[in-house]
CSV table of C-alpha atoms in Angstrom, one decimal:
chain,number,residue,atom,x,y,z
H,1,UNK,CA,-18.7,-213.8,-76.5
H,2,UNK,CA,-17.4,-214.4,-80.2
H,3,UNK,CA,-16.0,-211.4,-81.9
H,4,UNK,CA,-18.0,-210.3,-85.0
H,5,UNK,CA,-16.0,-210.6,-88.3
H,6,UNK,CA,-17.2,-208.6,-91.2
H,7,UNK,CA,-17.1,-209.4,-94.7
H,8,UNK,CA,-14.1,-207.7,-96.9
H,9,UNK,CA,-14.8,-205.1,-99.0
H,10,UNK,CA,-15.0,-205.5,-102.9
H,11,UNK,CA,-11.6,-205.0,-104.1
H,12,UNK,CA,-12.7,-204.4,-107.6
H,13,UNK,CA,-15.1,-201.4,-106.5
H,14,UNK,CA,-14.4,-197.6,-105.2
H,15,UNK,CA,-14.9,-196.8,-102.0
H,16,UNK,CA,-15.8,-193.1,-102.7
H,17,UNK,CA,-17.9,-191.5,-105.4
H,18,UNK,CA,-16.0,-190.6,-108.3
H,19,UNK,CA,-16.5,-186.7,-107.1
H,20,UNK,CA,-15.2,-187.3,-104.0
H,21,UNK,CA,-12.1,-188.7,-105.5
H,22,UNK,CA,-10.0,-185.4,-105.9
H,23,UNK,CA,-11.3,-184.3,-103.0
H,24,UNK,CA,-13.2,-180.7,-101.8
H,25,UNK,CA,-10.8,-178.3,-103.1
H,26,UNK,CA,-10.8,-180.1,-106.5
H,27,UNK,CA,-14.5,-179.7,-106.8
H,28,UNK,CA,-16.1,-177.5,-104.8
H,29,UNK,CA,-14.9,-173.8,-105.1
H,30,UNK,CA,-17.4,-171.2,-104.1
H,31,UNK,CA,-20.4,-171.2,-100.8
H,32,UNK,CA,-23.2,-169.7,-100.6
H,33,UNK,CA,-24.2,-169.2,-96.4
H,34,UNK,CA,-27.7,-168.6,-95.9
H,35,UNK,CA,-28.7,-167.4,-92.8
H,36,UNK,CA,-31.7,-166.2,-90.5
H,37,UNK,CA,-30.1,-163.8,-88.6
H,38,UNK,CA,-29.1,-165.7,-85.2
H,39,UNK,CA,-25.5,-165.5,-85.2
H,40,UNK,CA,-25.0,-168.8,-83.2
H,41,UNK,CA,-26.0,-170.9,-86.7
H,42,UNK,CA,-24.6,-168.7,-89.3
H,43,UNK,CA,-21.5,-168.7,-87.1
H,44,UNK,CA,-21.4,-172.7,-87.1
H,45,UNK,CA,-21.9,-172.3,-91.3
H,46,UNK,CA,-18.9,-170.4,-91.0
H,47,UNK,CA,-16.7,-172.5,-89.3
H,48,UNK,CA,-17.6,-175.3,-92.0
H,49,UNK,CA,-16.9,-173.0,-94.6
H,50,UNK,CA,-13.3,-172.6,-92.9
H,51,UNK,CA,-13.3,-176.0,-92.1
H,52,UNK,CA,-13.6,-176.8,-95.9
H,53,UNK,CA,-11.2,-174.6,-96.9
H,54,UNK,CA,-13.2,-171.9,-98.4
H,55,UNK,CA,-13.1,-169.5,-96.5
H,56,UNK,CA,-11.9,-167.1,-98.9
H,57,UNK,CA,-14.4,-167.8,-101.4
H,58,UNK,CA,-18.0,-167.5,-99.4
H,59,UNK,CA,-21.1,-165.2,-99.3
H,60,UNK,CA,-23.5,-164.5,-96.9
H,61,UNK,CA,-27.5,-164.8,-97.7
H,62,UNK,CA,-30.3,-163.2,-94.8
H,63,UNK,CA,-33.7,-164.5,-94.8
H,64,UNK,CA,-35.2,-162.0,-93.0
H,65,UNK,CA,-39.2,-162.3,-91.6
H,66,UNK,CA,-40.7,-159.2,-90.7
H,67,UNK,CA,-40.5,-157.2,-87.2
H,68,UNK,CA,-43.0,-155.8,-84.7
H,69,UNK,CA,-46.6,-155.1,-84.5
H,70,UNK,CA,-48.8,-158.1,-85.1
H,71,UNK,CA,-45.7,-160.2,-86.7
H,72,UNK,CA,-45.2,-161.4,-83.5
H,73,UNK,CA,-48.1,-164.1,-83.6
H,74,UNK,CA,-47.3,-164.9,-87.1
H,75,UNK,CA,-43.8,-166.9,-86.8
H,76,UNK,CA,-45.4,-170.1,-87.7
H,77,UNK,CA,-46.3,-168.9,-91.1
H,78,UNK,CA,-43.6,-169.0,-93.8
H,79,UNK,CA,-41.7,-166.1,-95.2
H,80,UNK,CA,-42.5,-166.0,-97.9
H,81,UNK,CA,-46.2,-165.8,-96.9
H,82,UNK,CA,-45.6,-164.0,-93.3
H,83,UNK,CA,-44.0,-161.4,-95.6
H,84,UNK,CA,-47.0,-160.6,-97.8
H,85,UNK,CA,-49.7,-160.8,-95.3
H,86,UNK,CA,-47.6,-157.9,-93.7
H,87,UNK,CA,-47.4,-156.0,-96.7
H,88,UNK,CA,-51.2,-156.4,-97.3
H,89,UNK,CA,-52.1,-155.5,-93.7
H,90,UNK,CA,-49.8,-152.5,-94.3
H,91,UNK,CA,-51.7,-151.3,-97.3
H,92,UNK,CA,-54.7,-151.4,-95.4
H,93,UNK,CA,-53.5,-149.6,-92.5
H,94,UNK,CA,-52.4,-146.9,-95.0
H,95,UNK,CA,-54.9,-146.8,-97.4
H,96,UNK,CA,-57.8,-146.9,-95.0
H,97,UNK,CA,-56.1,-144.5,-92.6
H,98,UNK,CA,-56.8,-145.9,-89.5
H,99,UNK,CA,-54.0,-144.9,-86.7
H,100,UNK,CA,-52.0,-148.3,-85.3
H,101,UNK,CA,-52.1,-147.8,-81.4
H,102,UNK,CA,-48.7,-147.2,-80.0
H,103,UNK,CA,-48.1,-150.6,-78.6
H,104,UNK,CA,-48.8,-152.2,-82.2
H,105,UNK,CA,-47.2,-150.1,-84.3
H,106,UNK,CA,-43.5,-149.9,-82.7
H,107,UNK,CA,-41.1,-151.7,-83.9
H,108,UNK,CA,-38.7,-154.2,-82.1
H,109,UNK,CA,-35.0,-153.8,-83.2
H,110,UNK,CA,-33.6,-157.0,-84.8
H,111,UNK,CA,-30.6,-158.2,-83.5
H,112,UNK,CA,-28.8,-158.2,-86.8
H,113,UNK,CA,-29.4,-154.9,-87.3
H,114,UNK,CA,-27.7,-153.7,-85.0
H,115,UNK,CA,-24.3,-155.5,-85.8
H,116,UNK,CA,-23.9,-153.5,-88.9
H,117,UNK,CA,-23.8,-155.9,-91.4
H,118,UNK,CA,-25.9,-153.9,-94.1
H,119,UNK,CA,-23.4,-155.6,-96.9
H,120,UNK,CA,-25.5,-159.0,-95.8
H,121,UNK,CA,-28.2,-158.8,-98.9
H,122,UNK,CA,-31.6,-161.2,-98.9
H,123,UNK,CA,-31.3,-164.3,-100.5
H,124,UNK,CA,-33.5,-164.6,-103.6
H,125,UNK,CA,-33.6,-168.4,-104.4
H,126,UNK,CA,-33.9,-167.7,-108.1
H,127,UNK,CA,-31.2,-164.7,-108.1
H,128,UNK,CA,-29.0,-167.5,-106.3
H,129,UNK,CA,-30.1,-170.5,-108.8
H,130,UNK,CA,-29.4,-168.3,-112.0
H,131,UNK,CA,-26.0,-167.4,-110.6
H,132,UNK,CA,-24.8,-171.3,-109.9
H,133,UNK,CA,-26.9,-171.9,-113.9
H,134,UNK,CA,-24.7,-169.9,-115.5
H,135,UNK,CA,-21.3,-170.0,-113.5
H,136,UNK,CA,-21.0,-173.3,-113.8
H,137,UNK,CA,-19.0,-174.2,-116.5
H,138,UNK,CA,-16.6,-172.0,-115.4
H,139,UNK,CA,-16.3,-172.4,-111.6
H,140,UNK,CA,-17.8,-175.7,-111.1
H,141,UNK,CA,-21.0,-177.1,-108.7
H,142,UNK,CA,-22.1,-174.6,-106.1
H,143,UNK,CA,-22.4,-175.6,-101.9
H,144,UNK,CA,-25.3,-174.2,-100.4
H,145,UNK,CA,-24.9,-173.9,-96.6
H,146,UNK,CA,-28.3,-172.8,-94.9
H,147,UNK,CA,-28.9,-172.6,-91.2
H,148,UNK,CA,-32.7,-171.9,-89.3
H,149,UNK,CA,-36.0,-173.0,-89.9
H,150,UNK,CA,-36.9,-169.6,-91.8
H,151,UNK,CA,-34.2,-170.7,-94.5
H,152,UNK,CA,-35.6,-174.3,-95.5
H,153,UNK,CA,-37.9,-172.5,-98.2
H,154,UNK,CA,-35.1,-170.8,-99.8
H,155,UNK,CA,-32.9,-173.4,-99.9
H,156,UNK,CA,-34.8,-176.0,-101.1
H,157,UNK,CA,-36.4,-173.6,-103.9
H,158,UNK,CA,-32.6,-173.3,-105.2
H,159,UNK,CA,-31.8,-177.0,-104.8
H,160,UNK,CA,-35.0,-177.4,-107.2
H,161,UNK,CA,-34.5,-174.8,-109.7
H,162,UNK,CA,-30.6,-176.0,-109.8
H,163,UNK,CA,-30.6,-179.4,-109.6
H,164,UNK,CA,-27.6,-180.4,-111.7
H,165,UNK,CA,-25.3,-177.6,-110.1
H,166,UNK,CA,-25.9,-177.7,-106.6
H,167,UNK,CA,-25.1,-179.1,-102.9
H,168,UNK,CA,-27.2,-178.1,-100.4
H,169,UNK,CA,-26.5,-179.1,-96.7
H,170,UNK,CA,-29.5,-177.9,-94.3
């Protein structure tokens, strides 16, 4: 068997992007995490943050779906959606005055929840794009680290409404 030879590289051309040149911490200088509340994933965004060198310089999103009752046949739907169908069923319910049963109307803990982290706020893809719109002359392009299926909305809502001053990594 004959040994493959490849072709040499240009020597007039880069091998890395000009933005890459500098390197991360000559570019990139604050995170946002994103996160749907299973700490295994937001964990691993954490560790890249760390990885990267940012640690210092991160915060931490929740996309959060809503909890008990009927919700739990509606995890296919997105948040966004899953959200307001529960707060129109809501307003029936209470506006109608018809009693939920017991079984439907208690309420499953969330995992999160009960870890304390009430600091942890709900990302807002437009409070988020606005932020990395108007900080960017100053601080530079914005990393968007999102983790979980619940997040994909939000992040790519963010990546649209800031195109120019955002990396996103799903």
């Amino acid at each position: 068997m004959r040994p493959i030879r490849l072709p040499e590289p240009p020597i007039g051309r880069r091998s890395a992007a000009e933005v890459f040149e500098a390197g991360i911490y000559g570019i990139i200088k604050r995170v946002v995490v994103i996160g749907n509340g299973f700490s295994g994933a937001e964990n691993q965004c954490i560790g890249l943050v760390r990885a990267l060198g940012l640690s210092g310089c991160h915060t931490l999103y929740r996309v959060t779906r809503p909890r008990g009752g009927i919700n739990k046949w509606l995890h296919w739907l997105p948040v966004s959606l899953h959200k307001k169908l529960d707060y129109v069923i809501r307003q029936i319910c209470i506006y109608s005055g018809v009693q939920v049963e017991a079984r439907w109307s208690k309420v499953v803990p969330f995992a999160v929840e009960k870890t304390g982290l009430s600091s942890v706020i709900e990302a807002d893809a437009k409070q988020i794009a606005m932020m990395a719109r108007d900080t960017f002359e100053k601080e530079g392009p914005l990393l968007v680290i999102a983790s979980g299926r619940d997040t994909i909305s939000v992040a790519s809502s963010i990546k649209r409404l800031a195109t120019e001053n955002v990396f996103l990594v799903q």
